[in-house]
mmCIF file of C-alpha atoms in Angstrom:
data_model
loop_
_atom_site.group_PDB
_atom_site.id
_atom_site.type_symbol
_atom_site.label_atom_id
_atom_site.label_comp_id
_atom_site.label_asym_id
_atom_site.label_seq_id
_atom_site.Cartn_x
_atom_site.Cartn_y
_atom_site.Cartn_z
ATOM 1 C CA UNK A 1 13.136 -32.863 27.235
ATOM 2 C CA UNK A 2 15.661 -30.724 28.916
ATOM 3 C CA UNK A 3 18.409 -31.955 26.490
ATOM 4 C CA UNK A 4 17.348 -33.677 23.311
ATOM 5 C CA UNK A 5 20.536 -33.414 21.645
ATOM 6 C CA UNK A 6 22.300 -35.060 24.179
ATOM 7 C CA UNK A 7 19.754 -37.907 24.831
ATOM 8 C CA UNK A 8 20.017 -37.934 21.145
ATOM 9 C CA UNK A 9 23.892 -38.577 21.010
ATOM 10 C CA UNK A 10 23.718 -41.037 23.645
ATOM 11 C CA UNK A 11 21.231 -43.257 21.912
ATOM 12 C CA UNK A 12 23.472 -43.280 18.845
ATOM 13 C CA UNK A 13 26.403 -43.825 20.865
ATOM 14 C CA UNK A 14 24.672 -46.779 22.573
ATOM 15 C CA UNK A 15 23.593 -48.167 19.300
ATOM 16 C CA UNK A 16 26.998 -47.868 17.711
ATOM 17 C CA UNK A 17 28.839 -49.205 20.563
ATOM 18 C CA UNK A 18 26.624 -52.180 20.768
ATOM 19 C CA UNK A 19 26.772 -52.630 17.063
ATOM 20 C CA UNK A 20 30.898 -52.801 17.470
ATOM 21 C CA UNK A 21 30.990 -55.358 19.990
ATOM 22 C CA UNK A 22 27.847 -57.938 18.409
ATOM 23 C CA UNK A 23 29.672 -57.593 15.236
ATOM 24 C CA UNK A 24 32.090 -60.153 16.369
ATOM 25 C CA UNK A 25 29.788 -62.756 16.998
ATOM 26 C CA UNK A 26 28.162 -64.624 14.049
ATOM 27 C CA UNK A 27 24.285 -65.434 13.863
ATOM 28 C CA UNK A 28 24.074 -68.076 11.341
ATOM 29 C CA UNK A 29 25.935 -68.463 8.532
ATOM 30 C CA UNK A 30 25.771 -65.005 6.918
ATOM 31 C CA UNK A 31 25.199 -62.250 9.622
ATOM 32 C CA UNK A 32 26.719 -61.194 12.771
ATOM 33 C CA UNK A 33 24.709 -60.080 16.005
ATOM 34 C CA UNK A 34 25.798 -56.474 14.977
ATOM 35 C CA UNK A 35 23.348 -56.443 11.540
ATOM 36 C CA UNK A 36 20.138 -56.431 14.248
ATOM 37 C CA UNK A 37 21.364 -53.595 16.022
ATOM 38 C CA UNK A 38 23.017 -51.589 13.942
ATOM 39 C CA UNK A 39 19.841 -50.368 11.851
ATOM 40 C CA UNK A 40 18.286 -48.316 14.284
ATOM 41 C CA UNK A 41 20.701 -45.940 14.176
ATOM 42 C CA UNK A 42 18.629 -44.630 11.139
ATOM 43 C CA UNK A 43 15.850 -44.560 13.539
ATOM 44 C CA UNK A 44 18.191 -42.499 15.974
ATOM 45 C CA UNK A 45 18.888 -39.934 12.842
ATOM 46 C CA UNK A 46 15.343 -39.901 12.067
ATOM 47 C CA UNK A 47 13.443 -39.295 15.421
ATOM 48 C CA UNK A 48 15.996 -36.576 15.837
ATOM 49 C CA UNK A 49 15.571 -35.298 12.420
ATOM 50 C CA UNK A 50 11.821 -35.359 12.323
ATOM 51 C CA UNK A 51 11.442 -33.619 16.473
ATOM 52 C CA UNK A 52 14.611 -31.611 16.440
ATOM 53 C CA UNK A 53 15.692 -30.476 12.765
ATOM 54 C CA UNK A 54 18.366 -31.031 10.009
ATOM 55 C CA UNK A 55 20.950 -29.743 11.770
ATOM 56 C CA UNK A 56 20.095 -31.818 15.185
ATOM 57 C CA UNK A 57 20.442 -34.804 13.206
ATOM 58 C CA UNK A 58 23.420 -34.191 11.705
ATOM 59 C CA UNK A 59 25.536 -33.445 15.526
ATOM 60 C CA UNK A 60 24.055 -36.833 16.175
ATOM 61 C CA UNK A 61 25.341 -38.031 13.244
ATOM 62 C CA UNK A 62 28.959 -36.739 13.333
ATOM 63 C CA UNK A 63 28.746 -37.772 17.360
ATOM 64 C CA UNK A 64 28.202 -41.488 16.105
ATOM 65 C CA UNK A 65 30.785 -41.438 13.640
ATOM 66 C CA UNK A 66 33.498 -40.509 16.646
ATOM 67 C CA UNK A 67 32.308 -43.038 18.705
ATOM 68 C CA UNK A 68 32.531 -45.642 15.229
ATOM 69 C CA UNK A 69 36.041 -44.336 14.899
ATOM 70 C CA UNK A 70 37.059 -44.655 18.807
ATOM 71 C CA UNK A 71 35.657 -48.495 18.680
ATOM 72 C CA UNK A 72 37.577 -49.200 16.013
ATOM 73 C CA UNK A 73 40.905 -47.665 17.300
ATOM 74 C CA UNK A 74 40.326 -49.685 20.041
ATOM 75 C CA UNK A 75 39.228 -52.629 18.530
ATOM 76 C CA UNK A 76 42.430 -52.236 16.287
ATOM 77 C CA UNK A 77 44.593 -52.615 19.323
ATOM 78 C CA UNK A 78 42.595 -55.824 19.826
ATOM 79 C CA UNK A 79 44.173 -59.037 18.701
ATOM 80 C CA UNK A 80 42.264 -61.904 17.547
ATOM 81 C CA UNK A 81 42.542 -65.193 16.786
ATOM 82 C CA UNK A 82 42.873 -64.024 12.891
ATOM 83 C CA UNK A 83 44.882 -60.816 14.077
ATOM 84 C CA UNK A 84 43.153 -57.280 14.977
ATOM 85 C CA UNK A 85 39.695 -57.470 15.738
ATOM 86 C CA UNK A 86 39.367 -54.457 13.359
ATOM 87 C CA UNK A 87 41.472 -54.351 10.187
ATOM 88 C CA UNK A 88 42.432 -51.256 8.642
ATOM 89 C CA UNK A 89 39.534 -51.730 5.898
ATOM 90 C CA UNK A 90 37.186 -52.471 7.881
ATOM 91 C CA UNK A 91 38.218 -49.495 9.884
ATOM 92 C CA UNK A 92 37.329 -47.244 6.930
ATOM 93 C CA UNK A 93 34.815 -48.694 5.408
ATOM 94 C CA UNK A 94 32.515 -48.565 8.136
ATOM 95 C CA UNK A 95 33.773 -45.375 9.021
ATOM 96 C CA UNK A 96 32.768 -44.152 5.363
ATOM 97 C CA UNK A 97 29.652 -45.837 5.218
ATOM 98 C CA UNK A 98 28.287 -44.474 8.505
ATOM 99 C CA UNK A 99 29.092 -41.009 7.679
ATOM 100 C CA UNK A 100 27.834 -41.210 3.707
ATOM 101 C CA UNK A 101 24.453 -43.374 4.526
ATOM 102 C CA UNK A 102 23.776 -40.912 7.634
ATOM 103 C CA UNK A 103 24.109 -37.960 6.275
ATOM 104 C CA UNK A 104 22.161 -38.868 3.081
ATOM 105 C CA UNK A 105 19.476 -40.465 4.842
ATOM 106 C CA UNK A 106 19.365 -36.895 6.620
ATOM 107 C CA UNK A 107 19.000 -35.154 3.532
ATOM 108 C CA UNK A 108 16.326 -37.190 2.266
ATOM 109 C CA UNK A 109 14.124 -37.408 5.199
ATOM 110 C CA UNK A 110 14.544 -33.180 5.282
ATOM 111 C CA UNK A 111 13.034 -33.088 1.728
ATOM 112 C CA UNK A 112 10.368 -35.563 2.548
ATOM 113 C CA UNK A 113 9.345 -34.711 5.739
ATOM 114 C CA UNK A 114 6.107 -32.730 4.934
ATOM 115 C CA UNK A 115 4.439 -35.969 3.300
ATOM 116 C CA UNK A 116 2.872 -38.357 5.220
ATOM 117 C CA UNK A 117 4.504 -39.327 8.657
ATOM 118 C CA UNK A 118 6.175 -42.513 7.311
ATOM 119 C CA UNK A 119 7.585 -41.752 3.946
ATOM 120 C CA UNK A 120 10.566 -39.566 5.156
ATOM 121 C CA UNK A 121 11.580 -42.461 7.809
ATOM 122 C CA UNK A 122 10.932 -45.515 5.041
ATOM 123 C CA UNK A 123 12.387 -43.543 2.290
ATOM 124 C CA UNK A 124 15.686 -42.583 3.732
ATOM 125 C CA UNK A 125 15.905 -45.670 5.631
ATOM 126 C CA UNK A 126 16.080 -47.512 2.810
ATOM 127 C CA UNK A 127 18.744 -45.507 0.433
ATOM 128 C CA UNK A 128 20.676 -45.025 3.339
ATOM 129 C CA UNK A 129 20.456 -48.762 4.182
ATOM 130 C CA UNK A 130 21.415 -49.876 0.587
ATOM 131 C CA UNK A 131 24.696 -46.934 0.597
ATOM 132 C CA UNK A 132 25.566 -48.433 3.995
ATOM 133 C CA UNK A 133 25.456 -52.009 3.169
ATOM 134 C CA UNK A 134 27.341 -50.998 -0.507
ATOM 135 C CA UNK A 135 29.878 -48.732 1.072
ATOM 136 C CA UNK A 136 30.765 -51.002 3.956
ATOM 137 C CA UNK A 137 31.190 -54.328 2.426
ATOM 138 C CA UNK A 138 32.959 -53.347 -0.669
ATOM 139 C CA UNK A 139 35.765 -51.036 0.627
ATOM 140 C CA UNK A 140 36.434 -53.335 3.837
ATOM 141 C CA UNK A 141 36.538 -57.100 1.423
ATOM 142 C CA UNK A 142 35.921 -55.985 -2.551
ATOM 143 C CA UNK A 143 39.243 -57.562 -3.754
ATOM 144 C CA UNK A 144 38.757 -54.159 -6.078
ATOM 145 C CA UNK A 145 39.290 -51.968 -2.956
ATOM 146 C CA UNK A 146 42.820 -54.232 -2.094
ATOM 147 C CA UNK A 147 44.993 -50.988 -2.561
ATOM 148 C CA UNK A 148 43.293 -49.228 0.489
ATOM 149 C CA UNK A 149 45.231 -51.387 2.554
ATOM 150 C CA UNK A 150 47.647 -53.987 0.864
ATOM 151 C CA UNK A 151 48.640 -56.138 3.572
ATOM 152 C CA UNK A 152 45.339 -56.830 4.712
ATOM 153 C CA UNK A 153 44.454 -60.416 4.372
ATOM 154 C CA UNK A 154 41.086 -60.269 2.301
ATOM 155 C CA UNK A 155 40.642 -63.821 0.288
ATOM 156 C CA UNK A 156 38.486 -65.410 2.478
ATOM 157 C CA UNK A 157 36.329 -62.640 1.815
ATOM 158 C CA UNK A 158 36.634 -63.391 -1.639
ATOM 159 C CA UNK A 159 36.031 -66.959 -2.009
ATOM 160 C CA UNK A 160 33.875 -68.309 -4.319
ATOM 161 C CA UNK A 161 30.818 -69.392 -3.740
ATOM 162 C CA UNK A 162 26.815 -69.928 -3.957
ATOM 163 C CA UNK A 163 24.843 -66.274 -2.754
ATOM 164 C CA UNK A 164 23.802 -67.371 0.373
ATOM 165 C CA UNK A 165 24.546 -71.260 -0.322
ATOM 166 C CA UNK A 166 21.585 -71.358 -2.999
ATOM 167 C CA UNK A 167 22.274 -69.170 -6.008
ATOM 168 C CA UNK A 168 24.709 -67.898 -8.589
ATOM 169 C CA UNK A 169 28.391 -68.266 -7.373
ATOM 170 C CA UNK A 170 29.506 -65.295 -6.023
ATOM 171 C CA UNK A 171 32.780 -63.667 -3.814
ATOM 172 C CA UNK A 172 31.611 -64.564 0.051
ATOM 173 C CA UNK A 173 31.396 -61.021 0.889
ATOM 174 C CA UNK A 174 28.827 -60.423 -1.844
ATOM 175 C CA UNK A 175 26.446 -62.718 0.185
ATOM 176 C CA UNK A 176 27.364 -61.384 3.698
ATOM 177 C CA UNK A 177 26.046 -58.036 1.830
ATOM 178 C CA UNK A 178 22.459 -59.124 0.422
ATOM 179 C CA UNK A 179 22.185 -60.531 3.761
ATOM 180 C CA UNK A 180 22.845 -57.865 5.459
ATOM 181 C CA UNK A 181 20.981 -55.435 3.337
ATOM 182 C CA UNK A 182 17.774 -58.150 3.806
ATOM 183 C CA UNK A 183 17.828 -57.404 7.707
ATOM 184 C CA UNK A 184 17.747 -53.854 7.273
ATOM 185 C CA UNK A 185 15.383 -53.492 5.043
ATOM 186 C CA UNK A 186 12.937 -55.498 7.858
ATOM 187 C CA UNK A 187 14.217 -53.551 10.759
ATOM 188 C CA UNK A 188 13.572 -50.257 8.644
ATOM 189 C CA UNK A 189 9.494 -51.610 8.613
ATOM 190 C CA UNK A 190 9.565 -52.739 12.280
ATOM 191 C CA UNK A 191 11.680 -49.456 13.477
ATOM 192 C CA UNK A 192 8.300 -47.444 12.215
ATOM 193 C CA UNK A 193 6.594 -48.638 14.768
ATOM 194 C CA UNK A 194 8.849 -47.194 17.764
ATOM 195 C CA UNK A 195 8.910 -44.323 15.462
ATOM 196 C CA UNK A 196 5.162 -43.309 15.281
ATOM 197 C CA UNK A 197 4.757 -44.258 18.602
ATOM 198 C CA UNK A 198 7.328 -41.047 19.847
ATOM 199 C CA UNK A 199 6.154 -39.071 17.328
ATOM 200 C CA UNK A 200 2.548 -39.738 18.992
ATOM 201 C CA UNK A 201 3.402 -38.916 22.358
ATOM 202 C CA UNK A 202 5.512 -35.503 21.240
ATOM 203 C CA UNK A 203 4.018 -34.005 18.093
ATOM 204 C CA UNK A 204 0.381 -35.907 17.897
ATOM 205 C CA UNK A 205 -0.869 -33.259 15.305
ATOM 206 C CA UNK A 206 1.672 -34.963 13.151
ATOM 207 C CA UNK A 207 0.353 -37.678 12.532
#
């Protein structure tokens, strides 16, 4: 490939564009569109990572986060039937949580990449999964996060009330969260597939 870093780039940008605009539609009661696509940005990270190097990785990484931050200036200029598409929380938390789960899940899959092809890819899929989902959720609807950005209207986030309509009773958000964090984790299995086959067709003596 003439270019990896740029194919690179534009897959994350794809991803994280995509992941911006399914956001706003809801699939069921506790997930948006956004939670199927988003994940495989860590597959993104790691294919580039694993064929390119550290550093590779991380310019894709930093190129996603600009793209995160232009959708959300945009989709802050947005309005909504609730107001801005993107509130100023959720502005930085998923600015934040991109940046932090990327660039760990990075560093992990560095140290583990001389094990066996799919530990580095599983491993820092899913710490960088569970920082992402923690990150995210808490600074953009935690009602313990409320001084990031007063005026932002976060109590239906808070409401109380079954984790995901079955269990203990619990602020909304919490359940958007485990949801959330229940996708990823499957995407991270399925995205190994995709994963070993590339790494198949452009390092075979890898695996």
């Amino acid at each position: 490939m003439k270019n990896p870093l740029l194919a690179g780039v534009a897959a994350m940008a794809a991803v994280v564009v995509a992941s911006n605009i399914l956001v706003q539609h809801l699939f069921g009661s506790w997930l948006t569109w956004g939670a199927f696509t988003y994940p495989f940005a860590f597959l993104v990270t790691d294919l580039m990572n694993r064929l390119y190097g550290r550093e590779a990785a991380q310019k894709v990484v930093l190129a996603g986060f600009a793209v995160g931050v232009a959708c959300s200036l945009v989709g802050s200029q947005i309005e909504g039937e609730f107001g801005p598409l993107v509130s100023l929380r959720v502005a930085i938390g998923s600015g934040v949580a991109f940046l932090v789960a990327q660039l760990v899940d990075v560093a992990i899959f560095a140290r583990l990449r001389a094990g066996v092809w799919w530990r580095a890819p599983l491993v820092s899929s899913f710490v960088g999964s569970g920082l992402d989902t923690a990150l995210f959720f808490a600074i953009a609807f935690s009602a313990s996060f409320s001084f990031i950005a007063p005026g932002v209207d976060v109590a239906w986030a808070n409401e109380a009330l079954p984790l995901l309509g079955v269990g203990p009773v619990v602020p909304l958000w919490v359940s958007l969260a485990v949801a959330d964090f229940g996708v990823k984790l499957a995407l991270a299995l399925v995205a190994l597939v995709p994963f070993r086959v590339v790494l198949g067709r452009m390092l075979p003596e890898s695996i």
